[in-house]
Short mmCIF file of N, CA and C in Angstrom, two decimals:
data_model
loop_
_atom_site.label_atom_id
_atom_site.label_comp_id
_atom_site.label_asym_id
_atom_site.label_seq_id
_atom_site.Cartn_x
_atom_site.Cartn_y
_atom_site.Cartn_z
N GLN A 1 -10.79 15.10 13.38
CA GLN A 1 -11.94 14.27 13.32
C GLN A 1 -11.72 12.99 12.80
N VAL A 2 -12.18 11.91 13.53
CA VAL A 2 -11.94 10.40 13.02
C VAL A 2 -12.75 10.25 11.59
N GLN A 3 -11.97 9.53 10.75
CA GLN A 3 -12.70 9.04 9.48
C GLN A 3 -12.46 7.62 9.34
N LEU A 4 -13.52 6.72 9.08
CA LEU A 4 -13.39 5.40 8.58
C LEU A 4 -13.76 5.34 7.10
N VAL A 5 -12.82 4.70 6.40
CA VAL A 5 -13.00 4.62 4.91
C VAL A 5 -12.90 3.10 4.53
N GLU A 6 -14.11 2.63 4.06
CA GLU A 6 -14.20 1.24 3.72
C GLU A 6 -13.86 1.13 2.18
N SER A 7 -13.42 -0.11 1.75
CA SER A 7 -13.12 -0.51 0.40
C SER A 7 -13.22 -2.05 0.24
N GLY A 8 -13.49 -2.50 -0.94
CA GLY A 8 -13.33 -3.83 -1.25
C GLY A 8 -14.73 -4.51 -1.54
N GLY A 9 -15.70 -3.69 -1.56
CA GLY A 9 -17.05 -4.21 -1.90
C GLY A 9 -17.28 -4.55 -3.33
N GLY A 10 -18.09 -5.21 -3.85
CA GLY A 10 -18.44 -5.50 -5.18
C GLY A 10 -19.52 -6.40 -5.44
N SER A 11 -19.41 -7.00 -6.74
CA SER A 11 -20.46 -7.99 -7.04
C SER A 11 -19.81 -9.39 -7.27
N VAL A 12 -20.32 -10.39 -6.79
CA VAL A 12 -19.84 -11.75 -6.84
C VAL A 12 -20.93 -12.64 -7.08
N GLN A 13 -20.60 -13.79 -7.50
CA GLN A 13 -21.75 -14.89 -7.59
C GLN A 13 -21.49 -15.82 -6.30
N ALA A 14 -22.71 -16.45 -6.08
CA ALA A 14 -22.78 -17.21 -4.71
C ALA A 14 -21.60 -18.29 -4.77
N GLY A 15 -20.93 -18.25 -3.61
CA GLY A 15 -19.77 -19.10 -3.40
C GLY A 15 -18.55 -18.42 -3.63
N GLY A 16 -18.51 -17.24 -4.05
CA GLY A 16 -17.33 -16.53 -4.22
C GLY A 16 -16.88 -15.86 -2.90
N SER A 17 -15.90 -14.99 -3.11
CA SER A 17 -15.24 -14.42 -1.88
C SER A 17 -14.91 -12.87 -2.14
N LEU A 18 -14.92 -12.09 -1.09
CA LEU A 18 -14.52 -10.76 -1.19
C LEU A 18 -13.86 -10.33 0.22
N ARG A 19 -12.89 -9.40 -0.02
CA ARG A 19 -12.22 -8.94 1.20
C ARG A 19 -12.48 -7.38 1.50
N LEU A 20 -13.20 -7.17 2.57
CA LEU A 20 -13.45 -5.77 2.62
C LEU A 20 -12.29 -5.09 3.71
N SER A 21 -11.95 -3.90 3.48
CA SER A 21 -10.96 -3.17 4.23
C SER A 21 -11.56 -1.91 4.88
N CYS A 22 -11.14 -1.57 6.09
CA CYS A 22 -11.59 -0.29 6.65
C CYS A 22 -10.30 0.32 7.43
N THR A 23 -10.05 1.50 6.99
CA THR A 23 -8.90 2.26 7.54
C THR A 23 -9.47 3.41 8.27
N ALA A 24 -9.00 3.62 9.63
CA ALA A 24 -9.39 4.63 10.39
C ALA A 24 -8.30 5.63 10.40
N SER A 25 -8.59 6.85 10.22
CA SER A 25 -7.63 7.94 10.25
C SER A 25 -7.87 8.93 11.34
N ARG A 26 -6.82 9.51 11.89
CA ARG A 26 -6.85 10.49 13.07
C ARG A 26 -7.60 9.77 14.15
N PHE A 27 -7.31 8.49 14.39
CA PHE A 27 -7.76 7.77 15.44
C PHE A 27 -6.70 7.29 16.46
N THR A 28 -7.06 7.05 17.65
CA THR A 28 -5.93 6.67 18.62
C THR A 28 -5.41 5.39 18.00
N ASP A 29 -3.98 5.33 18.47
CA ASP A 29 -3.26 4.14 18.19
C ASP A 29 -3.43 3.07 19.27
N GLY A 30 -4.24 3.38 20.18
CA GLY A 30 -4.47 2.43 21.36
C GLY A 30 -5.53 1.42 21.00
N SER A 31 -5.84 0.69 21.97
CA SER A 31 -6.93 -0.39 21.74
C SER A 31 -8.22 0.16 21.47
N LYS A 32 -8.98 -0.61 20.64
CA LYS A 32 -10.20 -0.14 20.11
C LYS A 32 -11.01 -1.39 19.64
N THR A 33 -12.31 -1.22 19.61
CA THR A 33 -13.19 -2.21 19.05
C THR A 33 -13.66 -1.62 17.62
N MET A 34 -13.32 -2.52 16.69
CA MET A 34 -13.88 -2.29 15.34
C MET A 34 -14.66 -3.19 14.82
N ALA A 35 -15.72 -2.96 13.93
CA ALA A 35 -16.78 -3.91 13.73
C ALA A 35 -17.33 -3.51 12.10
N TRP A 36 -17.91 -4.60 11.78
CA TRP A 36 -18.60 -4.59 10.49
C TRP A 36 -19.94 -4.84 10.75
N PHE A 37 -20.84 -3.98 10.28
CA PHE A 37 -22.21 -4.03 10.27
C PHE A 37 -22.76 -4.13 8.80
N ARG A 38 -24.01 -4.63 8.62
CA ARG A 38 -24.60 -4.53 7.33
C ARG A 38 -25.96 -4.28 7.39
N GLN A 39 -26.48 -3.73 6.25
CA GLN A 39 -28.04 -3.35 6.27
C GLN A 39 -28.52 -3.64 4.81
N ALA A 40 -29.49 -4.63 4.64
CA ALA A 40 -30.01 -4.82 3.42
C ALA A 40 -31.30 -4.00 3.29
N PRO A 41 -31.69 -3.72 2.09
CA PRO A 41 -32.81 -3.00 1.86
C PRO A 41 -34.16 -3.59 2.59
N GLY A 42 -34.89 -2.72 3.32
CA GLY A 42 -36.01 -3.19 4.07
C GLY A 42 -35.79 -3.89 5.34
N LYS A 43 -34.34 -4.07 5.70
CA LYS A 43 -34.08 -4.88 6.86
C LYS A 43 -33.20 -3.88 7.89
N GLU A 44 -33.36 -4.38 9.05
CA GLU A 44 -32.55 -3.63 10.05
C GLU A 44 -31.05 -3.90 10.00
N ARG A 45 -30.22 -2.91 10.53
CA ARG A 45 -28.88 -3.03 10.42
C ARG A 45 -28.36 -4.15 11.40
N GLU A 46 -27.50 -4.97 11.18
CA GLU A 46 -27.10 -6.08 12.04
C GLU A 46 -25.47 -6.11 12.04
N GLY A 47 -25.05 -6.49 13.17
CA GLY A 47 -23.61 -6.67 13.40
C GLY A 47 -23.13 -8.01 12.89
N VAL A 48 -22.06 -7.83 12.09
CA VAL A 48 -21.45 -9.04 11.32
C VAL A 48 -20.40 -9.62 12.14
N ALA A 49 -19.48 -8.76 12.44
CA ALA A 49 -18.25 -9.17 13.10
C ALA A 49 -17.52 -8.00 13.83
N ALA A 50 -16.79 -8.35 14.98
CA ALA A 50 -16.04 -7.30 15.58
C ALA A 50 -14.67 -7.87 16.06
N ILE A 51 -13.77 -6.87 16.30
CA ILE A 51 -12.53 -7.36 16.89
C ILE A 51 -12.24 -6.11 17.98
N TYR A 52 -11.68 -6.71 19.19
CA TYR A 52 -11.19 -5.71 20.09
C TYR A 52 -9.61 -5.89 19.91
N THR A 53 -8.99 -4.87 19.32
CA THR A 53 -7.42 -4.99 18.96
C THR A 53 -6.60 -5.09 20.14
N GLY A 54 -7.14 -4.79 21.31
CA GLY A 54 -6.23 -4.84 22.52
C GLY A 54 -5.76 -6.28 22.71
N VAL A 55 -6.54 -7.26 22.77
CA VAL A 55 -6.16 -8.63 22.95
C VAL A 55 -6.56 -9.53 21.83
N GLY A 56 -7.17 -8.97 20.75
CA GLY A 56 -7.58 -9.80 19.66
C GLY A 56 -8.81 -10.56 19.83
N SER A 57 -9.63 -10.21 20.63
CA SER A 57 -11.00 -10.91 20.77
C SER A 57 -11.80 -10.68 19.46
N VAL A 58 -12.39 -11.68 19.05
CA VAL A 58 -13.17 -11.50 17.74
C VAL A 58 -14.68 -12.01 18.16
N TYR A 59 -15.73 -11.43 17.54
CA TYR A 59 -17.06 -11.83 17.54
C TYR A 59 -17.66 -11.88 16.32
N TYR A 60 -18.63 -12.90 16.11
CA TYR A 60 -19.21 -13.06 14.83
C TYR A 60 -20.73 -13.32 14.98
N ALA A 61 -21.50 -12.93 14.02
CA ALA A 61 -23.03 -13.33 13.96
C ALA A 61 -22.95 -14.67 13.62
N ASP A 62 -24.05 -15.31 14.10
CA ASP A 62 -24.13 -16.64 13.80
C ASP A 62 -24.35 -17.02 12.29
N SER A 63 -24.87 -16.03 11.57
CA SER A 63 -25.04 -16.31 10.20
C SER A 63 -23.85 -16.33 9.20
N VAL A 64 -22.69 -15.76 9.86
CA VAL A 64 -21.56 -15.84 9.18
C VAL A 64 -20.41 -16.64 9.69
N LYS A 65 -20.64 -17.19 10.84
CA LYS A 65 -19.53 -18.08 11.46
C LYS A 65 -19.18 -19.12 10.52
N GLY A 66 -17.73 -19.28 10.41
CA GLY A 66 -17.26 -20.21 9.65
C GLY A 66 -17.07 -19.91 8.04
N ARG A 67 -17.55 -18.70 7.78
CA ARG A 67 -17.46 -18.16 6.47
C ARG A 67 -16.68 -16.83 6.39
N PHE A 68 -16.90 -16.12 7.33
CA PHE A 68 -16.23 -14.79 7.38
C PHE A 68 -15.08 -14.68 8.50
N THR A 69 -14.06 -13.88 8.35
CA THR A 69 -12.96 -13.79 9.16
C THR A 69 -12.65 -12.37 9.45
N ILE A 70 -12.76 -11.86 10.47
CA ILE A 70 -12.22 -10.48 10.81
C ILE A 70 -10.79 -10.47 11.48
N ASN A 71 -10.10 -9.55 10.95
CA ASN A 71 -8.73 -9.45 11.66
C ASN A 71 -8.19 -7.95 11.43
N ALA A 72 -7.20 -7.71 12.32
CA ALA A 72 -6.66 -6.22 12.29
C ALA A 72 -5.48 -6.24 11.53
N GLY A 73 -4.98 -5.11 11.04
CA GLY A 73 -3.82 -5.00 10.46
C GLY A 73 -2.64 -4.55 11.45
N SER A 74 -1.41 -4.59 11.10
CA SER A 74 -0.35 -4.40 12.04
C SER A 74 -0.41 -3.09 12.70
N SER A 75 -1.05 -1.99 12.09
CA SER A 75 -1.14 -0.74 12.67
C SER A 75 -2.25 -0.56 13.56
N LYS A 76 -3.25 -1.72 13.63
CA LYS A 76 -4.32 -1.72 14.47
C LYS A 76 -5.41 -0.57 14.16
N ASN A 77 -5.18 0.17 13.08
CA ASN A 77 -6.08 1.17 12.76
C ASN A 77 -6.77 0.73 11.31
N THR A 78 -6.50 -0.61 10.95
CA THR A 78 -7.04 -1.19 9.71
C THR A 78 -7.60 -2.32 10.23
N VAL A 79 -8.91 -2.70 9.73
CA VAL A 79 -9.56 -3.95 9.89
C VAL A 79 -10.00 -4.50 8.62
N TYR A 80 -9.86 -6.00 8.51
CA TYR A 80 -10.29 -6.61 7.22
C TYR A 80 -11.59 -7.55 7.52
N LEU A 81 -12.37 -7.77 6.61
CA LEU A 81 -13.37 -8.82 6.68
C LEU A 81 -13.18 -9.64 5.41
N GLN A 82 -12.64 -10.88 5.64
CA GLN A 82 -12.64 -11.89 4.60
C GLN A 82 -13.94 -12.59 4.61
N MET A 83 -14.63 -12.60 3.40
CA MET A 83 -15.93 -13.18 3.30
C MET A 83 -15.74 -14.32 2.32
N ASN A 84 -15.97 -15.44 2.64
CA ASN A 84 -15.90 -16.68 1.77
C ASN A 84 -17.24 -17.33 1.62
N ALA A 85 -17.42 -18.13 0.73
CA ALA A 85 -18.76 -18.92 0.54
C ALA A 85 -19.92 -17.87 0.62
N LEU A 86 -19.90 -16.92 -0.08
CA LEU A 86 -20.81 -15.78 -0.07
C LEU A 86 -22.16 -16.40 -0.57
N LYS A 87 -23.22 -15.84 0.04
CA LYS A 87 -24.60 -16.31 -0.26
C LYS A 87 -25.45 -15.02 -0.75
N PRO A 88 -26.41 -15.29 -1.55
CA PRO A 88 -27.27 -14.06 -1.88
C PRO A 88 -27.73 -13.27 -0.59
N GLU A 89 -28.00 -13.92 0.38
CA GLU A 89 -28.46 -13.28 1.60
C GLU A 89 -27.36 -12.38 2.24
N ASP A 90 -26.23 -12.41 1.79
CA ASP A 90 -25.20 -11.55 2.35
C ASP A 90 -25.12 -10.28 1.64
N THR A 91 -26.07 -10.11 0.58
CA THR A 91 -26.16 -8.86 -0.03
C THR A 91 -26.54 -7.70 0.75
N ALA A 92 -25.77 -6.61 0.78
CA ALA A 92 -26.09 -5.59 1.84
C ALA A 92 -25.07 -4.46 1.59
N MET A 93 -25.41 -3.39 2.25
CA MET A 93 -24.39 -2.23 2.37
C MET A 93 -23.64 -2.56 3.77
N TYR A 94 -22.37 -2.62 3.62
CA TYR A 94 -21.47 -3.06 4.75
C TYR A 94 -20.66 -1.92 5.19
N TYR A 95 -20.87 -1.63 6.59
CA TYR A 95 -20.43 -0.37 7.20
C TYR A 95 -19.33 -0.84 8.32
N CYS A 96 -18.38 -0.05 8.26
CA CYS A 96 -17.28 -0.19 9.29
C CYS A 96 -17.61 0.82 10.54
N ALA A 97 -17.36 0.31 11.67
CA ALA A 97 -17.64 1.01 12.80
C ALA A 97 -16.57 0.93 13.96
N ALA A 98 -16.40 1.92 14.82
CA ALA A 98 -15.28 1.89 15.70
C ALA A 98 -15.64 2.45 17.05
N THR A 99 -14.89 2.14 17.97
CA THR A 99 -14.96 2.87 19.27
C THR A 99 -13.91 2.47 20.12
N THR A 100 -13.43 3.50 20.99
CA THR A 100 -12.28 3.23 21.93
C THR A 100 -12.78 2.25 23.04
N SER A 101 -14.04 1.89 23.13
CA SER A 101 -14.49 1.10 24.27
C SER A 101 -14.17 -0.31 23.93
N ARG A 102 -14.01 -1.07 24.97
CA ARG A 102 -13.84 -2.60 24.78
C ARG A 102 -15.27 -3.14 24.85
N LEU A 103 -15.78 -3.44 23.69
CA LEU A 103 -16.99 -4.22 23.71
C LEU A 103 -16.75 -5.73 23.76
N ARG A 104 -17.79 -6.39 24.22
CA ARG A 104 -17.72 -7.84 24.54
C ARG A 104 -18.88 -8.70 23.76
N SER A 105 -18.94 -9.91 24.25
CA SER A 105 -19.85 -10.72 23.50
C SER A 105 -21.33 -10.15 23.68
N GLY A 106 -21.69 -9.46 24.82
CA GLY A 106 -23.07 -9.09 25.03
C GLY A 106 -23.28 -7.74 24.23
N ASN A 107 -22.39 -6.98 23.82
CA ASN A 107 -22.80 -5.64 23.31
C ASN A 107 -22.06 -5.30 21.87
N TRP A 108 -21.13 -6.34 21.32
CA TRP A 108 -20.37 -5.86 20.31
C TRP A 108 -21.27 -5.50 19.01
N GLY A 109 -22.36 -5.99 18.96
CA GLY A 109 -23.28 -5.99 17.85
C GLY A 109 -24.40 -4.75 18.08
N VAL A 110 -24.17 -3.99 19.07
CA VAL A 110 -25.13 -2.92 19.31
C VAL A 110 -24.67 -1.68 18.62
N GLY A 111 -25.30 -1.20 17.61
CA GLY A 111 -24.91 -0.20 16.97
C GLY A 111 -24.50 1.31 17.61
N PRO A 112 -25.47 1.67 18.47
CA PRO A 112 -25.13 2.74 19.23
C PRO A 112 -23.90 2.69 20.24
N GLU A 113 -23.30 1.53 20.38
CA GLU A 113 -22.00 1.54 21.31
C GLU A 113 -20.85 2.28 20.38
N TYR A 114 -21.05 2.17 19.06
CA TYR A 114 -19.98 2.73 18.25
C TYR A 114 -20.13 4.19 18.08
N HIS A 115 -18.87 4.87 18.04
CA HIS A 115 -18.96 6.36 17.94
C HIS A 115 -18.68 6.77 16.51
N TYR A 116 -17.96 5.98 15.95
CA TYR A 116 -17.56 6.36 14.38
C TYR A 116 -17.93 5.33 13.42
N TRP A 117 -18.48 5.88 12.29
CA TRP A 117 -18.92 5.01 11.28
C TRP A 117 -18.42 5.52 9.81
N GLY A 118 -18.18 4.48 9.02
CA GLY A 118 -17.89 4.90 7.57
C GLY A 118 -19.07 5.02 6.74
N GLN A 119 -18.83 5.28 5.52
CA GLN A 119 -19.91 5.59 4.60
C GLN A 119 -20.54 4.31 3.93
N GLY A 120 -19.75 3.22 4.00
CA GLY A 120 -20.50 1.99 3.62
C GLY A 120 -19.83 1.52 2.28
N THR A 121 -19.77 0.25 2.11
CA THR A 121 -19.48 -0.36 0.68
C THR A 121 -20.34 -1.47 0.40
N GLN A 122 -20.86 -1.41 -0.82
CA GLN A 122 -21.89 -2.40 -1.26
C GLN A 122 -21.38 -3.76 -1.63
N VAL A 123 -21.93 -4.77 -1.14
CA VAL A 123 -21.66 -6.11 -1.53
C VAL A 123 -22.88 -6.77 -2.14
N THR A 124 -22.82 -7.28 -3.29
CA THR A 124 -23.91 -7.98 -4.02
C THR A 124 -23.59 -9.32 -4.35
N VAL A 125 -24.27 -10.26 -4.06
CA VAL A 125 -23.97 -11.68 -4.29
C VAL A 125 -25.36 -12.14 -5.14
N SER A 126 -24.88 -12.68 -6.26
CA SER A 126 -26.01 -13.19 -7.13
C SER A 126 -25.94 -14.81 -7.15
N SER A 127 -27.16 -15.22 -7.34
CA SER A 127 -27.39 -16.80 -7.30
C SER A 127 -27.19 -17.35 -8.68
#
């Protein structure tokens, strides 16, 4: 059974940085799309960033472009989200998601496209 385990969440002040990690176990070593989603209280889940490990294609939500960077580890079963210049509106539970499908610009942010999800890690940004 595939498992995704996130780490790296925490509390920071506005303008600070955090790095989230997600490691997939018992997952294919082949190409995959791995992504970060977030959900704040009272709001819908939204896609933050995604990477297709096959060719390294990356996708970002407009709200995080220029501040967040997603990249995959050498094993391709670990994905990182470097978050800089954090804002209070970035406060949310962040979830890692994965699928063996190659998702693209039109569907990387669609939750049901992903087959596997982690338990989430909380990110809190204070002003």
